[in-house]
Amino acid sequence: MWQGRIGVLALVFVAILAGIPMCAAGGGGGDNQLEVYSWWTGPGEEEGLAAMVQAFQDENAGVTFVNAAVSGGAGSNAKAILASRLLANDPPDSYQRHAGLELEDDVRSGKVQDLSALYDREGWREVLPEGLLDNLTIDGRIYAVPVNIHRANLMWYRPATLDELGLGGPPKTWAEFLDQAERIKQAGRTALAIGPQWTQKHLFETVLLGELGADRYEQLFAGSLRWSSPEVEAALATYQKVLSYSDLRSASGDWQPQIDRVVAGTAVYAVMGDWASSYLEGTKKQRWQQGYAAVASPGSDGVYSFLSDAFTLPTGARNPEMAEKWLVECGSTEGQNLFNPKKGSIPARVDADAKLYNGYLGWALGQWRNPRTRIVGSLAHGVVANNAYNAEIDSALGLFNQNSDLNGLAVTLDRTYEATR
């Protein structure tokens, strides 16, 4: 019961932060109407959603698809309005979440339905990697259907810049990065471009992954390794050194201008998820391995830190039968092949058509499907920490950027893990 109350309180917290009234009304309703809620309004993702919607309507003639997408804030605006609707017991027929513990509040407050039987019926456990299934499972059940996969642990660079500076290649470890960073600083350039606060947390998780390795990274977020342990404090110290070679004090307002500094050559590297590839190919007209390139972030070669957009079946959905058909579309080979090439992501299923994915996406798909690849979840994008813990980490990192107190950071994160578990 207490877990349910925590989930509801978390939803209230999100709604209050965004100043959203608790009585926000939805637009769904009716046997022949399906309301699907997402934050897919940007270039590529909007077209990908439209392609899936068309296929869904071809299979379900006469159904009116209500696209309740909300733009802005990289999904934060949509999440705030959704929190208000869930509190008012006015859910859409299906809504988007990041796969993983971002959904835990909804599960504990009874806002979403168990989809384990649908997984068995559609055979999805046989076509999704074990590491993904592990991160989708909450208390032994699965509550969301993943449409795509993004990779978080990537370091982006411009090959021409490395040539200009005489660097033989991107760093394989964070120690090697720090060696390069000093040379880059002496050459009058910035080693690492930074964006808004969430990009700093994105960098934070990649340094932890590279320094701790996949096993201890997972132990840290599972609570079996403490932030104040010697190995984690050493990793935090590395993060502090890495940050000192960044442009933190003049950080970009968003991730695109962060990447722009790498394209312009004023900064050499940026740590970012692979949505950067779509931006570089489309907006910046760059080509994979010519104008731009990426490698696994230092220390994480062979590890795939993922995040995934997924859809749910809310409790109280007006049209649950049609919502389940939408989930089948999201989880199908055809649906994922329609969506992902346009979105700039790869399919979660391992049996989707590889010929549709070229350039960076072809490289990423090969790594995702490699049985030797270790799959772990992203912190910044909702996989390994619930919303309350993630918010506490945001606050702690914001304070750390002001006072540089490493021990205080570790103690705070140990305490807040216990308080939010």
Coordinates of N, CA and C in Angstrom, one line a residue, residues 41-241:
T41 N 7.1 14.6 -31.5 CA 6.6 15.8 -32.4 C 7.8 16.3 -33.2
G42 N 9.0 15.8 -33.0 CA 10.1 16.3 -33.7 C 10.4 15.7 -35.1
P43 N 11.3 16.2 -35.9 CA 11.6 15.6 -37.2 C 12.0 14.2 -37.1
G44 N 11.6 13.3 -37.9 CA 11.9 11.9 -37.9 C 11.0 11.1 -37.1
E45 N 10.8 11.5 -35.8 CA 10.0 10.7 -34.9 C 8.5 10.9 -35.3
E46 N 8.1 12.1 -35.7 CA 6.8 12.4 -36.1 C 6.4 11.6 -37.3
E47 N 7.4 11.5 -38.3 CA 7.1 10.7 -39.5 C 7.1 9.3 -39.2
G48 N 7.9 8.8 -38.3 CA 7.9 7.4 -37.9 C 6.6 7.0 -37.3
L49 N 6.1 7.9 -36.4 CA 4.8 7.6 -35.7 C 3.7 7.6 -36.8
A50 N 3.7 8.5 -37.7 CA 2.7 8.6 -38.8 C 2.7 7.3 -39.6
A51 N 3.9 6.7 -39.9 CA 3.9 5.5 -40.6 C 3.3 4.3 -39.9
M52 N 3.5 4.2 -38.6 CA 2.9 3.2 -37.8 C 1.4 3.4 -37.6
V53 N 1.0 4.6 -37.5 CA -0.4 4.9 -37.4 C -1.2 4.5 -38.7
Q54 N -0.5 4.8 -39.9 CA -1.2 4.4 -41.1 C -1.3 2.9 -41.2
A55 N -0.3 2.1 -40.8 CA -0.3 0.7 -40.8 C -1.4 0.2 -39.9
F56 N -1.5 0.8 -38.7 CA -2.6 0.4 -37.7 C -4.0 0.6 -38.3
Q57 N -4.2 1.8 -38.9 CA -5.5 2.1 -39.5 C -5.8 1.2 -40.7
D58 N -4.8 0.8 -41.4 CA -5.0 -0.2 -42.5 C -5.6 -1.5 -42.0
E59 N -5.1 -1.9 -40.8 CA -5.5 -3.2 -40.2 C -6.8 -3.0 -39.4
N60 N -7.2 -1.8 -39.1 CA -8.3 -1.6 -38.2 C -9.2 -0.5 -38.8
A61 N -9.8 -0.8 -39.9 CA -10.6 0.2 -40.7 C -11.8 0.8 -39.8
G62 N -12.0 2.1 -39.9 CA -13.0 2.7 -39.2 C -12.6 3.3 -37.8
V63 N -11.4 2.9 -37.4 CA -11.0 3.4 -36.1 C -10.3 4.8 -36.3
T64 N -10.8 5.8 -35.5 CA -10.2 7.1 -35.5 C -9.0 7.2 -34.5
F65 N -7.8 7.4 -35.0 CA -6.6 7.5 -34.2 C -6.4 9.0 -33.8
V66 N -6.4 9.2 -32.5 CA -6.2 10.5 -31.9 C -4.8 10.6 -31.5
N67 N -4.0 11.4 -32.2 CA -2.6 11.6 -31.8 C -2.5 12.7 -30.8
A68 N -2.3 12.3 -29.5 CA -2.3 13.3 -28.4 C -0.8 13.6 -28.1
A69 N 0.0 13.8 -29.1 CA 1.4 14.1 -28.8 C 1.6 15.5 -28.2
V70 N 2.5 15.7 -27.3 CA 2.8 17.0 -26.7 C 4.2 17.3 -26.9
S71 N 4.5 18.5 -27.4 CA 5.9 18.9 -27.8 C 6.6 19.6 -26.6
G72 N 7.9 19.7 -26.7 CA 8.7 20.6 -25.8 C 9.3 19.8 -24.7
G73 N 10.5 20.4 -24.3 CA 11.1 19.9 -23.1 C 11.7 18.5 -23.1
A74 N 12.0 18.0 -24.4 CA 12.5 16.6 -24.5 C 11.6 15.6 -23.8
G75 N 10.3 15.8 -23.8 CA 9.4 14.9 -23.2 C 8.9 15.3 -21.8
S76 N 9.5 16.3 -21.2 CA 9.2 16.7 -19.8 C 7.8 17.4 -19.8
N77 N 7.4 18.1 -20.8 CA 6.1 18.7 -20.9 C 5.0 17.7 -21.0
A78 N 5.2 16.7 -21.8 CA 4.3 15.6 -22.0 C 4.1 14.8 -20.7
K79 N 5.2 14.6 -20.0 CA 5.2 13.8 -18.8 C 4.4 14.5 -17.7
A80 N 4.5 15.8 -17.6 CA 3.8 16.6 -16.6 C 2.3 16.6 -16.9
I81 N 1.9 16.8 -18.1 CA 0.5 16.8 -18.4 C -0.1 15.4 -18.2
L82 N 0.7 14.4 -18.6 CA 0.2 13.0 -18.4 C 0.0 12.7 -16.9
A83 N 0.9 13.2 -16.0 CA 0.8 13.0 -14.6 C -0.5 13.6 -14.1
S84 N -0.9 14.7 -14.6 CA -2.2 15.3 -14.2 C -3.3 14.5 -14.7
R85 N -3.3 14.0 -15.9 CA -4.4 13.1 -16.4 C -4.5 11.8 -15.6
L86 N -3.4 11.2 -15.2 CA -3.4 10.0 -14.5 C -4.0 10.2 -13.1
L87 N -3.6 11.3 -12.5 CA -4.2 11.7 -11.2 C -5.7 11.9 -11.2
A88 N -6.2 12.4 -12.3 CA -7.6 12.7 -12.5 C -8.3 11.4 -13.0
N89 N -7.6 10.3 -13.1 CA -8.2 9.0 -13.6 C -8.8 9.2 -15.0
D90 N -8.0 10.0 -15.8 CA -8.5 10.3 -17.2 C -7.3 9.9 -18.2
P91 N -6.9 8.6 -18.2 CA -5.8 8.2 -19.0 C -6.1 8.2 -20.5
P92 N -5.1 8.4 -21.3 CA -5.4 8.0 -22.8 C -5.4 6.5 -22.9
D93 N -5.7 6.0 -24.1 CA -5.8 4.6 -24.3 C -4.4 3.9 -24.2
S94 N -3.4 4.6 -24.6 CA -2.0 4.1 -24.4 C -1.1 5.4 -24.3
Y95 N 0.0 5.2 -23.5 CA 0.9 6.4 -23.4 C 2.4 5.9 -23.4
Q96 N 3.2 6.8 -23.8 CA 4.7 6.6 -23.9 C 5.4 6.8 -22.6
R97 N 6.3 5.9 -22.3 CA 7.3 6.0 -21.2 C 8.6 5.5 -21.7
H98 N 9.7 5.9 -21.0 CA 10.9 5.1 -21.2 C 10.8 3.8 -20.5
A99 N 11.3 2.8 -21.1 CA 11.3 1.4 -20.5 C 12.2 1.5 -19.3
G100 N 11.8 0.7 -18.3 CA 12.6 0.6 -17.1 C 11.9 1.2 -15.9
L101 N 12.7 1.6 -14.9 CA 12.2 2.1 -13.6 C 11.4 3.4 -13.7
E102 N 11.5 4.1 -14.8 CA 10.7 5.3 -15.0 C 9.2 5.0 -14.9
L103 N 8.9 3.7 -15.1 CA 7.5 3.3 -15.1 C 7.1 2.8 -13.7
E104 N 8.0 2.7 -12.8 CA 7.8 2.1 -11.5 C 6.7 2.9 -10.7
D105 N 6.7 4.2 -10.7 CA 5.6 4.9 -10.0 C 4.2 4.6 -10.5
D106 N 4.1 4.4 -11.9 CA 2.8 4.1 -12.5 C 2.4 2.7 -12.0
V107 N 3.4 1.8 -12.0 CA 3.0 0.4 -11.5 C 2.6 0.4 -10.1
R108 N 3.3 1.0 -9.2 CA 3.0 1.0 -7.8 C 1.7 1.7 -7.5
S109 N 1.3 2.7 -8.3 CA 0.0 3.4 -8.0 C -1.1 2.7 -8.8
G110 N -0.8 1.6 -9.5 CA -1.9 0.9 -10.2 C -2.4 1.6 -11.5
K111 N -1.6 2.4 -12.1 CA -2.0 3.1 -13.3 C -1.9 2.4 -14.6
V112 N -1.1 1.3 -14.6 CA -0.9 0.5 -15.8 C -1.2 -0.9 -15.6
Q113 N -1.5 -1.6 -16.7 CA -1.9 -3.0 -16.6 C -0.7 -3.9 -16.9
D114 N -0.7 -5.1 -16.3 CA 0.3 -6.1 -16.6 C 0.2 -6.7 -18.0
L115 N 1.3 -6.7 -18.8 CA 1.2 -7.1 -20.2 C 1.9 -8.4 -20.4
S116 N 2.2 -9.1 -19.3 CA 3.0 -10.4 -19.4 C 2.3 -11.4 -20.3
A117 N 0.9 -11.5 -20.2 CA 0.2 -12.5 -21.0 C 0.3 -12.1 -22.5
L118 N 0.3 -10.8 -22.8 CA 0.4 -10.4 -24.2 C 1.8 -10.7 -24.7
Y119 N 2.8 -10.6 -23.9 CA 4.2 -11.0 -24.3 C 4.2 -12.5 -24.6
D120 N 3.6 -13.3 -23.8 CA 3.5 -14.7 -24.1 C 2.8 -15.0 -25.4
R121 N 1.7 -14.4 -25.6 CA 0.8 -14.7 -26.7 C 1.6 -14.3 -28.0
E122 N 2.3 -13.1 -28.0 CA 3.0 -12.6 -29.2 C 4.4 -13.2 -29.4
G123 N 4.8 -13.9 -28.4 CA 6.2 -14.5 -28.5 C 7.3 -13.5 -28.4
W124 N 7.1 -12.4 -27.7 CA 8.1 -11.3 -27.6 C 9.3 -11.7 -26.8
R125 N 9.1 -12.6 -25.8 CA 10.2 -13.0 -25.0 C 11.3 -13.7 -25.8
E126 N 10.9 -14.3 -27.0 CA 11.9 -15.0 -27.9 C 12.6 -14.0 -28.8
V127 N 12.1 -12.8 -29.0 CA 12.7 -11.9 -30.0 C 13.3 -10.6 -29.4
L128 N 13.2 -10.5 -28.1 CA 13.8 -9.4 -27.4 C 15.0 -9.9 -26.6
P129 N 16.2 -9.2 -26.6 CA 17.3 -9.6 -25.8 C 17.1 -9.7 -24.3
E130 N 17.8 -10.7 -23.7 CA 17.5 -10.9 -22.3 C 17.8 -9.7 -21.4
G131 N 18.9 -8.9 -21.8 CA 19.2 -7.7 -21.0 C 18.1 -6.7 -21.0
L132 N 17.4 -6.6 -22.2 CA 16.3 -5.7 -22.3 C 15.1 -6.2 -21.5
L133 N 14.8 -7.5 -21.6 CA 13.7 -8.0 -20.8 C 13.9 -7.9 -19.3
D134 N 15.1 -8.0 -18.9 CA 15.4 -7.9 -17.5 C 15.1 -6.4 -17.0
N135 N 15.4 -5.4 -17.9 CA 15.2 -4.1 -17.5 C 13.7 -3.6 -17.7
L136 N 13.0 -4.4 -18.4 CA 11.5 -4.1 -18.6 C 10.7 -4.7 -17.5
T137 N 11.3 -5.7 -16.8 CA 10.5 -6.4 -15.7 C 10.5 -5.7 -14.4
I138 N 9.3 -5.5 -13.8 CA 9.2 -4.8 -12.5 C 8.4 -5.8 -11.6
D139 N 9.0 -6.3 -10.6 CA 8.3 -7.2 -9.6 C 7.8 -8.4 -10.4
G140 N 8.6 -8.9 -11.4 CA 8.3 -10.2 -12.1 C 7.3 -10.0 -13.2
R141 N 6.9 -8.8 -13.5 CA 5.9 -8.6 -14.6 C 6.4 -7.5 -15.5
I142 N 5.8 -7.5 -16.7 CA 6.2 -6.5 -17.8 C 5.0 -5.6 -18.1
Y143 N 5.2 -4.3 -18.1 CA 4.1 -3.3 -18.2 C 4.2 -2.4 -19.4
A144 N 5.2 -2.7 -20.3 CA 5.3 -1.8 -21.5 C 5.9 -2.5 -22.6
V145 N 5.6 -2.1 -23.8 CA 6.1 -2.7 -25.1 C 7.1 -1.7 -25.7
P146 N 8.4 -2.1 -25.9 CA 9.4 -1.2 -26.5 C 9.2 -1.2 -28.0
V147 N 9.3 0.0 -28.5 CA 9.3 0.2 -30.0 C 10.7 0.3 -30.6
N148 N 11.6 0.9 -29.8 CA 12.9 1.2 -30.4 C 14.0 1.0 -29.3
I149 N 15.2 1.2 -29.8 CA 16.4 1.2 -28.9 C 17.3 2.4 -29.3
H150 N 17.7 3.2 -28.3 CA 18.7 4.2 -28.5 C 19.9 3.7 -27.6
R151 N 21.1 4.2 -28.0 CA 22.3 3.9 -27.2 C 22.8 5.2 -26.6
A152 N 23.1 5.1 -25.3 CA 23.5 6.3 -24.5 C 25.1 6.4 -24.5
N153 N 25.8 5.3 -24.4 CA 27.3 5.4 -24.1 C 28.1 5.6 -25.3
L154 N 28.0 6.8 -25.9 CA 28.7 7.1 -27.1 C 29.5 8.4 -27.0
M155 N 30.7 8.4 -27.6 CA 31.5 9.6 -27.7 C 31.6 10.0 -29.1
W156 N 31.1 11.3 -29.5 CA 31.0 11.8 -30.8 C 32.2 12.7 -31.1
Y157 N 32.7 12.6 -32.3 CA 33.8 13.5 -32.7 C 33.8 13.7 -34.2
R158 N 34.7 14.6 -34.6 CA 34.9 14.9 -36.0 C 36.3 14.4 -36.4
P159 N 36.4 13.4 -37.3 CA 37.7 12.8 -37.6 C 38.7 13.9 -38.0
A160 N 38.3 14.9 -38.8 CA 39.2 16.0 -39.3 C 39.8 16.7 -38.1
T161 N 39.1 16.9 -37.0 CA 39.6 17.6 -35.8 C 40.7 16.8 -35.2
L162 N 40.5 15.5 -35.1 CA 41.6 14.6 -34.5 C 42.8 14.7 -35.4
D163 N 42.7 14.7 -36.7 CA 43.8 14.8 -37.6 C 44.5 16.2 -37.4
E164 N 43.8 17.2 -37.3 CA 44.4 18.6 -37.1 C 45.2 18.6 -35.8
L165 N 44.8 17.9 -34.8 CA 45.5 18.0 -33.5 C 46.5 16.9 -33.3
G166 N 46.6 16.0 -34.3 CA 47.6 14.9 -34.3 C 47.2 13.8 -33.3
L167 N 45.9 13.7 -33.0 CA 45.5 12.6 -32.1 C 45.2 11.4 -32.9
G168 N 45.8 10.3 -32.5 CA 45.7 9.0 -33.3 C 44.3 8.4 -33.3
G169 N 43.5 8.8 -32.4 CA 42.1 8.2 -32.4 C 41.4 8.6 -31.1
P170 N 40.2 8.3 -31.0 CA 39.4 8.7 -29.7 C 39.9 7.8 -28.6
P171 N 39.8 8.3 -27.4 CA 40.4 7.6 -26.2 C 39.6 6.3 -25.9
K172 N 40.3 5.3 -25.4 CA 39.7 4.0 -25.1 C 39.4 4.0 -23.6
T173 N 40.0 4.8 -22.8 CA 39.7 4.8 -21.4 C 39.6 6.3 -20.9
W174 N 39.0 6.5 -19.7 CA 39.0 7.9 -19.3 C 40.3 8.5 -18.9
A175 N 41.2 7.6 -18.5 CA 42.6 8.0 -18.2 C 43.3 8.5 -19.5
E176 N 43.0 7.8 -20.6 CA 43.5 8.3 -21.9 C 42.9 9.6 -22.3
F177 N 41.6 9.7 -22.0 CA 40.9 11.0 -22.4 C 41.6 12.1 -21.6
L178 N 41.9 11.9 -20.4 CA 42.5 13.0 -19.6 C 43.9 13.4 -20.2
D179 N 44.6 12.4 -20.6 CA 45.9 12.7 -21.3 C 45.7 13.6 -22.5
Q180 N 44.7 13.1 -23.3 CA 44.4 13.9 -24.6 C 43.9 15.3 -24.2
A181 N 43.1 15.4 -23.2 CA 42.4 16.6 -22.8 C 43.5 17.7 -22.5
E182 N 44.6 17.3 -21.9 CA 45.6 18.3 -21.5 C 46.2 18.8 -22.8
R183 N 46.5 17.9 -23.8 CA 47.1 18.3 -25.1 C 46.1 19.2 -25.8
I184 N 44.8 18.9 -25.8 CA 43.8 19.7 -26.5 C 43.7 21.1 -25.9
K185 N 43.8 21.1 -24.5 CA 43.8 22.4 -23.8 C 45.0 23.3 -24.3
Q186 N 46.1 22.7 -24.4 CA 47.3 23.4 -24.8 C 47.2 23.9 -26.2
A187 N 46.4 23.2 -27.0 CA 46.2 23.7 -28.4 C 45.1 24.7 -28.5
G188 N 44.5 25.1 -27.4 CA 43.5 26.2 -27.4 C 42.1 25.8 -27.7
R189 N 41.8 24.5 -27.6 CA 40.4 24.0 -27.8 C 39.9 23.3 -26.6
T190 N 38.6 23.1 -26.6 CA 37.9 22.5 -25.5 C 37.8 21.0 -25.8
A191 N 38.2 20.2 -24.8 CA 38.2 18.7 -25.0 C 36.8 18.2 -25.1
L192 N 35.9 18.7 -24.2 CA 34.6 18.0 -24.1 C 33.5 19.1 -24.1
A193 N 32.5 19.0 -25.0 CA 31.4 20.0 -25.0 C 30.3 19.4 -24.1
I194 N 29.7 20.4 -23.4 CA 28.6 20.0 -22.4 C 27.3 20.8 -22.8
G195 N 26.2 20.2 -22.4 CA 24.9 20.9 -22.7 C 24.2 21.2 -21.4
P196 N 22.9 21.2 -21.4 CA 22.1 21.4 -20.1 C 22.3 20.3 -19.1
Q197 N 21.6 20.5 -18.0 CA 21.9 19.6 -16.8 C 21.8 18.1 -17.1
W198 N 20.7 17.8 -17.9 CA 20.6 16.3 -18.1 C 21.7 15.7 -18.9
T199 N 22.4 16.6 -19.7 CA 23.5 16.1 -20.5 C 24.7 15.8 -19.5
Q200 N 24.8 16.6 -18.5 CA 25.8 16.4 -17.4 C 25.6 15.1 -16.7
K201 N 24.3 14.8 -16.4 CA 24.0 13.5 -15.8 C 24.3 12.3 -16.8
H202 N 24.1 12.6 -18.1 CA 24.4 11.6 -19.1 C 25.9 11.3 -19.1
L203 N 26.7 12.4 -19.0 CA 28.2 12.2 -18.9 C 28.5 11.5 -17.6
F204 N 27.9 11.8 -16.6 CA 28.1 11.2 -15.2 C 28.0 9.7 -15.3
E205 N 26.9 9.2 -15.9 CA 26.6 7.8 -16.0 C 27.7 7.1 -16.9
T206 N 28.1 7.8 -18.0 CA 29.1 7.1 -18.8 C 30.5 7.0 -18.2
V207 N 30.8 8.0 -17.4 CA 32.1 7.9 -16.6 C 32.0 6.8 -15.6
L208 N 30.9 6.7 -14.9 CA 30.7 5.6 -13.9 C 30.8 4.2 -14.6
L209 N 30.1 4.1 -15.8 CA 30.1 2.8 -16.5 C 31.5 2.5 -16.9
G210 N 32.2 3.5 -17.4 CA 33.6 3.2 -17.9 C 34.6 2.9 -16.8
E211 N 34.4 3.5 -15.7 CA 35.3 3.3 -14.6 C 35.0 2.1 -13.7
L212 N 33.7 1.8 -13.6 CA 33.3 0.7 -12.7 C 33.2 -0.6 -13.5
G213 N 32.9 -0.5 -14.8 CA 32.5 -1.8 -15.5 C 31.0 -2.1 -15.4
A214 N 30.5 -2.9 -16.3 CA 29.1 -3.2 -16.3 C 28.6 -3.8 -15.0
D215 N 29.3 -4.8 -14.5 CA 28.8 -5.5 -13.3 C 28.6 -4.5 -12.1
R216 N 29.7 -3.7 -11.8 CA 29.6 -2.8 -10.6 C 28.7 -1.6 -10.9
Y217 N 28.6 -1.2 -12.2 CA 27.6 -0.2 -12.5 C 26.2 -0.7 -12.2
E218 N 25.8 -1.9 -12.5 CA 24.5 -2.4 -12.2 C 24.4 -2.6 -10.7
Q219 N 25.4 -3.0 -10.0 CA 25.3 -3.2 -8.6 C 25.1 -1.9 -7.9
L220 N 25.7 -0.8 -8.4 CA 25.5 0.5 -7.8 C 24.1 0.9 -7.8
F221 N 23.4 0.7 -8.9 CA 22.0 1.2 -9.0 C 21.0 0.2 -8.4
A222 N 21.5 -1.0 -8.2 CA 20.7 -2.0 -7.5 C 20.9 -2.0 -6.0
G223 N 21.8 -1.1 -5.5 CA 21.9 -0.9 -4.1 C 22.9 -1.8 -3.4
S224 N 23.6 -2.7 -4.2 CA 24.5 -3.6 -3.5 C 26.0 -3.1 -3.6
L225 N 26.2 -1.9 -4.1 CA 27.5 -1.2 -4.1 C 27.2 0.2 -3.6
R226 N 27.9 0.6 -2.6 CA 27.6 2.0 -2.1 C 28.3 3.1 -2.8
W227 N 27.7 4.2 -2.9 CA 28.4 5.4 -3.5 C 29.7 5.8 -2.7
S228 N 29.7 5.5 -1.4 CA 30.8 5.9 -0.6 C 31.9 4.8 -0.6
S229 N 31.7 3.7 -1.4 CA 32.8 2.7 -1.5 C 34.0 3.3 -2.2
P230 N 35.2 2.7 -1.9 CA 36.4 3.3 -2.5 C 36.4 3.3 -4.0
E231 N 35.9 2.3 -4.7 CA 35.9 2.2 -6.1 C 34.9 3.3 -6.7
V232 N 33.8 3.5 -6.1 CA 32.9 4.5 -6.6 C 33.4 5.9 -6.4
E233 N 34.0 6.1 -5.2 CA 34.5 7.4 -4.9 C 35.6 7.8 -5.9
A234 N 36.4 6.7 -6.3 CA 37.5 6.9 -7.3 C 36.9 7.3 -8.7
A235 N 35.7 6.6 -9.0 CA 35.1 7.0 -10.3 C 34.5 8.4 -10.2
L236 N 34.0 8.8 -9.1 CA 33.5 10.2 -8.9 C 34.6 11.2 -9.1
A237 N 35.8 10.8 -8.6 CA 36.9 11.7 -8.7 C 37.3 11.9 -10.2
T238 N 37.2 10.8 -10.9 CA 37.5 10.8 -12.4 C 36.5 11.7 -13.1
Y239 N 35.2 11.6 -12.7 CA 34.2 12.4 -13.3 C 34.5 13.9 -13.0
Q240 N 35.0 14.2 -11.8 CA 35.3 15.6 -11.5 C 36.4 16.1 -12.4
K241 N 37.4 15.3 -12.7 CA 38.6 15.6 -13.5 C 38.1 15.8 -15.0

